[in-house]
Tab-separated table of C-alpha atoms in Angstrom:
chain	number	residue	atom	x	y	z
A	475	MET	CA	0.000	0.000	0.000
A	476	LYS	CA	1.437	3.378	-1.034
A	477	THR	CA	1.795	5.990	1.702
A	478	ALA	CA	1.033	9.651	1.149
A	479	LEU	CA	1.589	12.414	3.685
A	480	VAL	CA	-0.782	15.373	3.369
A	481	THR	CA	-0.378	18.518	5.456
A	482	GLY	CA	-3.488	20.618	5.981
A	483	SER	CA	-5.502	17.409	5.750
A	484	ALA	CA	-8.586	18.748	7.561
A	485	GLY	CA	-8.668	21.826	5.370
A	486	PHE	CA	-10.953	22.359	2.415
A	487	ILE	CA	-8.630	21.103	-0.323
A	488	GLY	CA	-6.858	18.696	2.014
A	489	TYR	CA	-10.076	16.889	2.852
A	490	PHE	CA	-10.987	16.299	-0.793
A	491	LEU	CA	-7.460	15.191	-1.662
A	492	CYS	CA	-7.207	12.772	1.274
A	493	ARG	CA	-10.584	11.285	0.422
A	494	ARG	CA	-9.500	10.819	-3.188
A	495	LEU	CA	-6.262	9.100	-2.154
A	496	LEU	CA	-8.007	6.834	0.356
A	497	ASP	CA	-10.572	5.821	-2.259
A	498	GLU	CA	-7.693	4.964	-4.554
A	499	GLY	CA	-6.051	2.667	-2.006
A	500	PHE	CA	-3.425	4.911	-0.472
A	501	ARG	CA	-2.530	4.948	3.191
A	502	VAL	CA	-2.720	8.604	4.187
A	503	ILE	CA	-0.941	10.404	7.006
A	504	GLY	CA	-2.768	13.669	7.626
A	505	VAL	CA	-1.231	16.570	9.535
A	506	ASP	CA	-3.427	19.444	10.667
A	507	ALA	CA	-3.300	21.850	13.599
A	508	LEU	CA	-7.070	22.471	13.498
A	509	SER	CA	-6.364	26.185	13.910
A	510	ASP	CA	-9.181	28.579	14.752
A	511	TYR	CA	-8.654	30.828	11.695
A	512	TYR	CA	-12.161	29.673	10.786
A	513	ASP	CA	-14.792	27.376	12.303
A	514	VAL	CA	-12.940	24.450	13.901
A	515	ALA	CA	-16.128	22.364	13.911
A	516	LEU	CA	-16.093	22.361	10.106
A	517	LYS	CA	-12.527	21.019	10.099
A	518	GLN	CA	-13.411	18.420	12.723
A	519	ARG	CA	-16.350	17.209	10.640
A	520	ARG	CA	-14.170	16.829	7.558
A	521	GLU	CA	-11.578	14.944	9.587
A	522	ALA	CA	-14.197	12.689	11.166
A	523	MET	CA	-15.220	11.499	7.711
A	524	LEU	CA	-11.597	10.771	6.809
A	525	LYS	CA	-11.109	8.818	10.052
A	526	GLU	CA	-13.830	6.417	8.975
A	527	SER	CA	-11.113	4.813	6.843
A	528	PRO	CA	-8.745	2.435	8.690
A	529	HIS	CA	-5.983	3.645	6.386
A	530	TYR	CA	-6.064	7.234	7.622
A	531	ARG	CA	-3.851	8.469	10.437
A	532	CYS	CA	-4.263	12.010	11.729
A	533	VAL	CA	-1.639	14.047	13.549
A	534	HIS	CA	-2.715	17.248	15.300
A	535	ASP	CA	0.154	19.725	15.349
A	536	LYS	CA	1.571	22.729	13.545
A	537	VAL	CA	3.879	22.054	10.605
A	538	GLU	CA	6.300	24.646	11.985
A	539	THR	CA	6.770	22.645	15.199
A	540	PRO	CA	10.498	21.810	15.258
A	541	GLY	CA	11.134	18.164	14.438
A	542	LEU	CA	7.500	17.188	13.918
A	543	LEU	CA	7.743	16.533	10.188
A	544	MET	CA	11.256	15.125	10.485
A	545	GLY	CA	9.916	12.482	12.863
A	546	LEU	CA	6.921	11.671	10.679
A	547	PHE	CA	9.067	11.324	7.544
A	548	ALA	CA	11.445	9.003	9.395
A	549	GLU	CA	8.614	6.901	10.823
A	550	GLU	CA	6.319	6.689	7.801
A	551	THR	CA	8.738	7.092	4.830
A	552	PRO	CA	5.974	8.492	2.564
A	553	GLU	CA	6.413	7.981	-1.168
A	554	VAL	CA	4.611	11.205	-1.972
A	555	VAL	CA	4.085	14.340	0.108
A	556	ILE	CA	1.501	17.033	-0.641
A	557	HIS	CA	2.026	20.177	1.426
A	558	LEU	CA	-1.217	22.139	1.698
A	559	ALA	CA	-0.891	23.459	5.258
A	560	GLY	CA	-0.344	27.154	5.757
A	561	GLN	CA	-1.989	30.366	6.790
A	562	ALA	CA	-4.415	31.384	4.048
A	563	GLY	CA	-6.120	34.647	3.167
A	564	VAL	CA	-4.895	37.854	1.564
A	565	ARG	CA	-6.839	40.208	3.835
A	566	HIS	CA	-5.944	38.469	7.097
A	567	SER	CA	-2.254	38.860	6.273
A	568	LEU	CA	-2.638	42.592	6.869
A	569	GLU	CA	-3.867	41.901	10.405
A	570	ASP	CA	-1.612	39.038	11.524
A	571	PRO	CA	1.469	38.823	9.296
A	572	ARG	CA	3.526	36.867	11.821
A	573	SER	CA	1.224	33.843	11.492
A	574	TYR	CA	2.081	33.758	7.774
A	575	LEU	CA	5.801	33.921	8.497
A	576	GLU	CA	5.576	31.062	10.982
A	577	SER	CA	3.178	28.756	9.150
A	578	ASN	CA	4.081	29.388	5.517
A	579	ILE	CA	7.814	30.034	5.624
A	580	ILE	CA	9.033	28.254	8.760
A	581	GLY	CA	6.553	25.410	8.204
A	582	THR	CA	7.825	24.920	4.659
A	583	PHE	CA	11.421	25.021	5.923
A	584	GLU	CA	10.620	22.184	8.348
A	585	LEU	CA	9.055	20.254	5.462
A	586	LEU	CA	12.073	20.735	3.199
A	587	GLU	CA	14.490	19.669	5.895
A	588	ALA	CA	12.456	16.508	6.515
A	589	ALA	CA	12.343	15.783	2.782
A	590	ARG	CA	16.116	16.314	2.506
A	591	ALA	CA	16.727	13.751	5.239
A	592	HIS	CA	14.081	11.282	4.035
A	593	PRO	CA	13.432	11.996	0.321
A	594	PRO	CA	10.000	11.093	-1.079
A	595	ARG	CA	9.607	10.212	-4.754
A	596	HIS	CA	7.752	13.487	-5.260
A	597	LEU	CA	7.171	16.558	-3.104
A	598	LEU	CA	4.224	18.755	-4.108
A	599	ILE	CA	3.702	22.149	-2.483
A	600	ALA	CA	0.775	24.565	-2.644
A	601	SER	CA	1.427	28.117	-3.794
A	602	THR	CA	-1.113	30.644	-5.057
A	603	SER	CA	-2.194	32.691	-8.049
A	604	SER	CA	-1.524	35.710	-5.827
A	605	ALA	CA	2.171	35.071	-6.513
A	606	TYR	CA	1.662	36.766	-9.893
A	607	GLY	CA	1.087	39.962	-7.928
A	608	ALA	CA	1.078	43.128	-10.014
A	609	ASN	CA	1.290	41.270	-13.344
A	610	ASP	CA	-1.442	42.642	-15.599
A	611	VAL	CA	-0.943	40.512	-18.723
A	612	MET	CA	-3.452	37.654	-18.682
A	613	PRO	CA	-3.996	34.786	-18.705
A	614	TYR	CA	-1.123	34.147	-16.314
A	615	VAL	CA	1.522	31.757	-17.654
A	616	GLU	CA	3.939	29.882	-15.389
A	617	THR	CA	6.933	31.136	-17.362
A	618	ASP	CA	5.989	34.785	-16.724
A	619	ARG	CA	8.144	36.612	-14.198
A	620	ALA	CA	6.397	37.036	-10.850
A	621	ASP	CA	8.470	39.534	-8.906
A	622	HIS	CA	6.010	42.048	-7.486
A	623	GLN	CA	3.735	40.454	-4.893
A	624	ILE	CA	1.326	42.958	-3.338
A	625	SER	CA	0.295	41.155	-0.131
A	626	PHE	CA	2.401	39.564	2.577
A	627	TYR	CA	0.441	36.338	2.052
A	628	ALA	CA	1.568	36.247	-1.584
A	629	ALA	CA	5.116	37.174	-0.586
A	630	THR	CA	5.357	34.219	1.800
A	631	LYS	CA	4.028	31.834	-0.847
A	632	LYS	CA	6.450	33.113	-3.492
A	633	SER	CA	9.212	32.693	-0.912
A	634	THR	CA	8.327	29.030	-0.491
A	635	GLU	CA	8.688	28.558	-4.249
A	636	ALA	CA	12.241	29.923	-4.080
A	637	MET	CA	13.063	27.885	-0.974
A	638	ALA	CA	11.831	24.679	-2.583
A	639	HIS	CA	13.819	25.416	-5.746
A	640	SER	CA	17.029	25.710	-3.747
A	641	TYR	CA	16.433	22.323	-2.088
A	642	ALA	CA	15.537	20.750	-5.432
A	643	HIS	CA	18.788	22.038	-6.909
A	644	LEU	CA	21.025	21.203	-3.963
A	645	TYR	CA	19.617	17.814	-3.005
A	646	GLY	CA	17.887	16.572	-6.160
A	647	LEU	CA	14.434	16.644	-4.566
A	648	PRO	CA	11.692	16.440	-7.247
A	649	VAL	CA	9.333	19.328	-6.441
A	650	THR	CA	6.123	20.518	-8.089
A	651	MET	CA	4.635	23.817	-6.944
A	652	PHE	CA	0.913	24.487	-7.518
A	653	ARG	CA	-0.503	27.946	-8.069
A	654	PHE	CA	-4.169	27.650	-7.079
A	655	PHE	CA	-6.832	29.919	-8.565
A	656	THR	CA	-9.852	30.771	-6.330
A	657	VAL	CA	-10.884	27.270	-5.285
A	658	TYR	CA	-14.545	26.763	-4.348
A	659	GLY	CA	-17.066	23.987	-3.747
A	660	PRO	CA	-18.833	22.017	-0.998
A	661	TRP	CA	-17.101	22.029	2.407
A	662	GLY	CA	-15.426	25.311	1.404
A	663	ARG	CA	-13.861	27.866	3.711
A	664	PRO	CA	-16.163	30.326	5.527
A	665	ASP	CA	-13.784	33.213	4.785
A	666	MET	CA	-14.188	32.806	1.017
A	667	ALA	CA	-16.614	34.876	-1.043
A	668	LEU	CA	-18.922	32.021	-2.046
A	669	PHE	CA	-19.502	30.965	1.566
A	670	LYS	CA	-19.977	34.519	2.842
A	671	PHE	CA	-22.225	35.524	-0.057
A	672	THR	CA	-24.414	32.420	0.224
A	673	LYS	CA	-24.825	32.845	3.972
A	674	ALA	CA	-25.717	36.525	3.675
A	675	ILE	CA	-28.077	36.095	0.722
A	676	LEU	CA	-30.004	33.299	2.433
A	677	ASN	CA	-30.229	35.430	5.597
A	678	GLY	CA	-31.379	38.486	3.646
A	679	ASP	CA	-28.231	40.415	4.633
A	680	PRO	CA	-26.195	42.629	2.291
A	681	ILE	CA	-22.947	41.360	0.768
A	682	ASP	CA	-19.764	43.432	0.507
A	683	VAL	CA	-18.747	43.699	-3.165
A	684	TYR	CA	-15.255	45.113	-3.541
A	685	ASN	CA	-13.936	47.361	-6.311
A	686	TYR	CA	-17.579	48.243	-6.917
A	687	GLY	CA	-18.095	44.859	-8.559
A	688	ASP	CA	-15.354	45.284	-11.165
A	689	MET	CA	-13.591	42.049	-10.200
A	690	LYS	CA	-12.786	38.925	-12.196
A	691	ARG	CA	-11.688	35.553	-10.900
A	692	ASP	CA	-10.718	32.193	-12.356
A	693	PHE	CA	-12.999	30.086	-10.131
A	694	THR	CA	-11.726	26.500	-9.865
A	695	TYR	CA	-14.019	23.740	-8.609
A	696	VAL	CA	-12.374	21.739	-5.832
A	697	VAL	CA	-12.957	18.317	-7.442
A	698	ASP	CA	-11.290	19.535	-10.636
A	699	LEU	CA	-8.384	20.903	-8.622
A	700	VAL	CA	-7.867	17.621	-6.781
A	701	GLU	CA	-7.950	15.738	-10.073
A	702	GLY	CA	-5.152	17.979	-11.292
A	703	ILE	CA	-3.115	17.365	-8.141
A	704	ARG	CA	-3.593	13.611	-8.374
A	705	LEU	CA	-2.444	13.499	-11.987
A	706	LEU	CA	0.549	15.724	-11.277
A	707	MET	CA	1.643	13.359	-8.524
A	708	ASP	CA	2.751	11.040	-11.329
A	709	ALA	CA	4.330	13.822	-13.428
A	710	ILE	CA	7.612	13.872	-11.526
A	711	PRO	CA	9.999	16.587	-12.716
A	712	GLU	CA	13.539	15.671	-13.679
A	713	ARG	CA	16.603	17.889	-13.832
A	714	PRO	CA	17.016	18.682	-17.555
A	715	ALA	CA	20.160	17.616	-19.384
A	716	ASN	CA	22.313	20.522	-20.563
A	717	ARG	CA	19.796	22.988	-19.110
A	718	GLU	CA	17.462	22.361	-22.032
A	719	VAL	CA	13.839	23.063	-21.028
A	720	PRO	CA	10.938	22.276	-23.396
A	721	GLU	CA	9.146	25.339	-24.736
A	722	GLY	CA	6.274	26.388	-22.487
A	723	ASP	CA	7.529	24.324	-19.535
A	724	SER	CA	8.292	26.027	-16.227
A	725	LEU	CA	10.840	23.312	-15.394
A	726	SER	CA	13.972	24.773	-13.869
A	727	PRO	CA	17.094	24.506	-16.037
A	728	VAL	CA	19.120	23.517	-12.949
A	729	ALA	CA	16.746	21.491	-10.767
A	730	PRO	CA	13.926	18.896	-10.832
A	731	TRP	CA	11.445	21.677	-9.996
A	732	ARG	CA	8.497	23.250	-11.774
A	733	VAL	CA	5.456	25.387	-11.039
A	734	VAL	CA	2.023	24.571	-12.478
A	735	ASN	CA	-1.162	26.651	-12.643
A	736	LEU	CA	-4.266	24.876	-11.368
A	737	GLY	CA	-7.130	26.976	-12.680
A	738	ASN	CA	-10.253	26.719	-14.779
A	739	SER	CA	-8.890	28.909	-17.610
A	740	ASP	CA	-12.093	30.957	-17.463
A	741	CYS	CA	-12.161	34.554	-16.230
A	742	VAL	CA	-15.572	35.154	-14.633
A	743	GLN	CA	-16.976	38.550	-13.705
A	744	LEU	CA	-17.909	38.844	-10.029
A	745	VAL	CA	-21.384	40.051	-11.018
A	746	ASP	CA	-21.928	36.807	-12.940
A	747	PHE	CA	-20.685	34.802	-9.956
A	748	ILE	CA	-23.238	36.569	-7.761
A	749	LYS	CA	-25.966	35.858	-10.336
A	750	ALA	CA	-25.064	32.155	-10.139
A	751	ILE	CA	-25.523	32.259	-6.358
A	752	GLU	CA	-28.846	34.065	-6.748
A	753	ALA	CA	-30.019	31.410	-9.204
A	754	ALA	CA	-28.939	28.567	-6.899
A	755	THR	CA	-30.511	30.089	-3.772
A	756	GLY	CA	-33.584	31.579	-5.421
A	757	CYS	CA	-32.877	34.864	-3.605
A	758	ARG	CA	-31.752	38.306	-4.719
A	759	ALA	CA	-28.527	39.726	-3.322
A	760	LYS	CA	-28.416	43.091	-1.582
A	761	GLN	CA	-25.074	44.529	-2.664
A	762	ASN	CA	-22.921	46.878	-0.622
A	763	LEU	CA	-20.491	48.282	-3.211
A	764	MET	CA	-17.059	49.051	-1.750
A	765	PRO	CA	-13.589	50.146	-2.948
A	766	MET	CA	-10.769	47.668	-3.560
A	767	GLN	CA	-9.157	46.273	-0.425
A	768	ALA	CA	-5.436	46.644	0.157
A	769	GLY	CA	-3.400	43.701	-1.126
A	770	ASP	CA	-6.136	42.447	-3.436
A	771	VAL	CA	-6.009	42.284	-7.234
A	772	PRO	CA	-8.824	43.112	-9.677
A	773	ALA	CA	-8.467	39.923	-11.721
A	774	THR	CA	-6.933	36.460	-11.939
A	775	TRP	CA	-6.925	34.178	-14.960
A	776	ALA	CA	-4.941	30.984	-15.479
A	777	ASN	CA	-3.379	29.603	-18.599
A	778	ALA	CA	-3.670	25.857	-17.897
A	779	ASP	CA	-1.843	24.624	-20.999
A	780	LEU	CA	1.088	23.232	-18.998
A	781	LEU	CA	-1.261	21.141	-16.844
A	782	LYS	CA	-2.817	19.777	-20.042
A	783	THR	CA	0.609	19.030	-21.537
A	784	LEU	CA	1.814	17.198	-18.430
A	785	THR	CA	-1.369	15.260	-17.600
A	786	GLY	CA	-3.770	15.453	-20.541
A	787	TYR	CA	-6.292	17.059	-18.175
A	788	ARG	CA	-7.945	20.450	-18.014
A	789	PRO	CA	-10.460	21.583	-15.322
A	790	LYS	CA	-13.944	21.801	-16.796
A	791	THR	CA	-16.675	22.454	-14.199
A	792	ARG	CA	-18.686	25.566	-15.033
A	793	VAL	CA	-19.309	28.118	-12.305
A	794	THR	CA	-23.084	27.645	-12.471
A	795	GLU	CA	-22.660	23.907	-11.772
A	796	GLY	CA	-20.110	24.361	-8.995
A	797	VAL	CA	-22.069	27.088	-7.230
A	798	LYS	CA	-25.220	24.977	-7.380
A	799	ALA	CA	-23.365	22.080	-5.731
A	800	PHE	CA	-22.028	24.346	-2.992
A	801	VAL	CA	-25.429	25.872	-2.213
A	802	ALA	CA	-26.976	22.390	-2.007
A	803	TRP	CA	-24.260	21.341	0.447
A	804	TYR	CA	-24.641	24.552	2.467
A	805	ARG	CA	-28.410	24.118	2.805
A	806	ASP	CA	-27.995	20.515	3.891
A	807	TYR	CA	-25.127	21.132	6.325
A	808	TYR	CA	-26.687	24.162	8.013
A	809	LYS	CA	-30.311	23.015	7.591
A	810	VAL	CA	-31.475	26.227	5.920
C-alpha cells in the first residue's frame, strides 16, 4: 500500500485530496493543527469522515513545530508528500502577518528539511495565483516573471517557491509547486466569497462587493483541482540535461522543480458569480459596493496549458454547476 503524507488534511482542499487518495487505495498520514482561523467544527467534521477509513492516520500539530515533520518522515517514509498546510487569506495577512511567516515560511522550511533527510519520490507544495502579484498581462503563464507580490500572504508563498527550488537544486528533490486559482465547492472555507455571499443572501443580509463589482476571478471547482493534483503526482519533474527546457515548460534549467497553474482557464466577472448564487438560492442579493481592499487584485486568470501538456487534463466544471453544488451542500449542512 502506497503511503502519502498530506499537510493541511482537515482543510478544504486537504479533505478532498485525502478522500480521493483513500478511495484509490493509499494509506494517508494527515497533519493538521485544526487552527481557529475559521470554524474548527467544520474542520473536525471533515476529519471525522476521513477517520472512517482504517488507512487514515491524523496528527494534530503545527507544521512549523520543530522536528514534527522530520519524525513523521522518518517513521512513515511516505512515497509522496503534498504540502497544503499554511496560513491562508490575503486580507488576514494585513492583520496578523507573523502567522504567515511562521506557518508558511518556517513550516515549509521544516518540510524541506524533513524531505532532505528522508526523500520522497515526489514533493508537491501549494502556492497561489496571488504570486503573480502586479502582473497585468493575462492569462497568467507559469513562465511569466512574478516579482512584485502585493500582499504579505503572496510574498510568503512566493518565498516558499524559491526555498523549494534551492532544495531541489542542492539535493535533487523532485518538487512541483501548484498555483491555485480561487478554489470553491462544498465544504469550502467560511472566509471565502462564495460561503460569505451564500450565507448573507439566504439570511437576507447585504454582501460586501469590492472594487464596486469590477472584479474577475478564475474560479476553480475543488474536485477539478484535486484531479489535477492527483495526476501531477505522477508527473515527476527531472533535472534537464544541458539545461534544455521544453518550450512552455516552467521546469527549472538547474533542478527537478516546476510550477504549475491549477485553474479553470475561465475569467468570470464577479457580477456573474453573484448571479449564479442568486439562481442557486432563489434569492436576490443586496449589494454593498465598496472600494478595492489593500493587497487584493482586480483579476486572476490561469493559462492551464502546462497542466494539459503534463497530464492530458484540463479543469472543466462551469461556475453555475459548482455554485449549485455548494449551495446544495450549504443548505444541507446548516439546515437552511
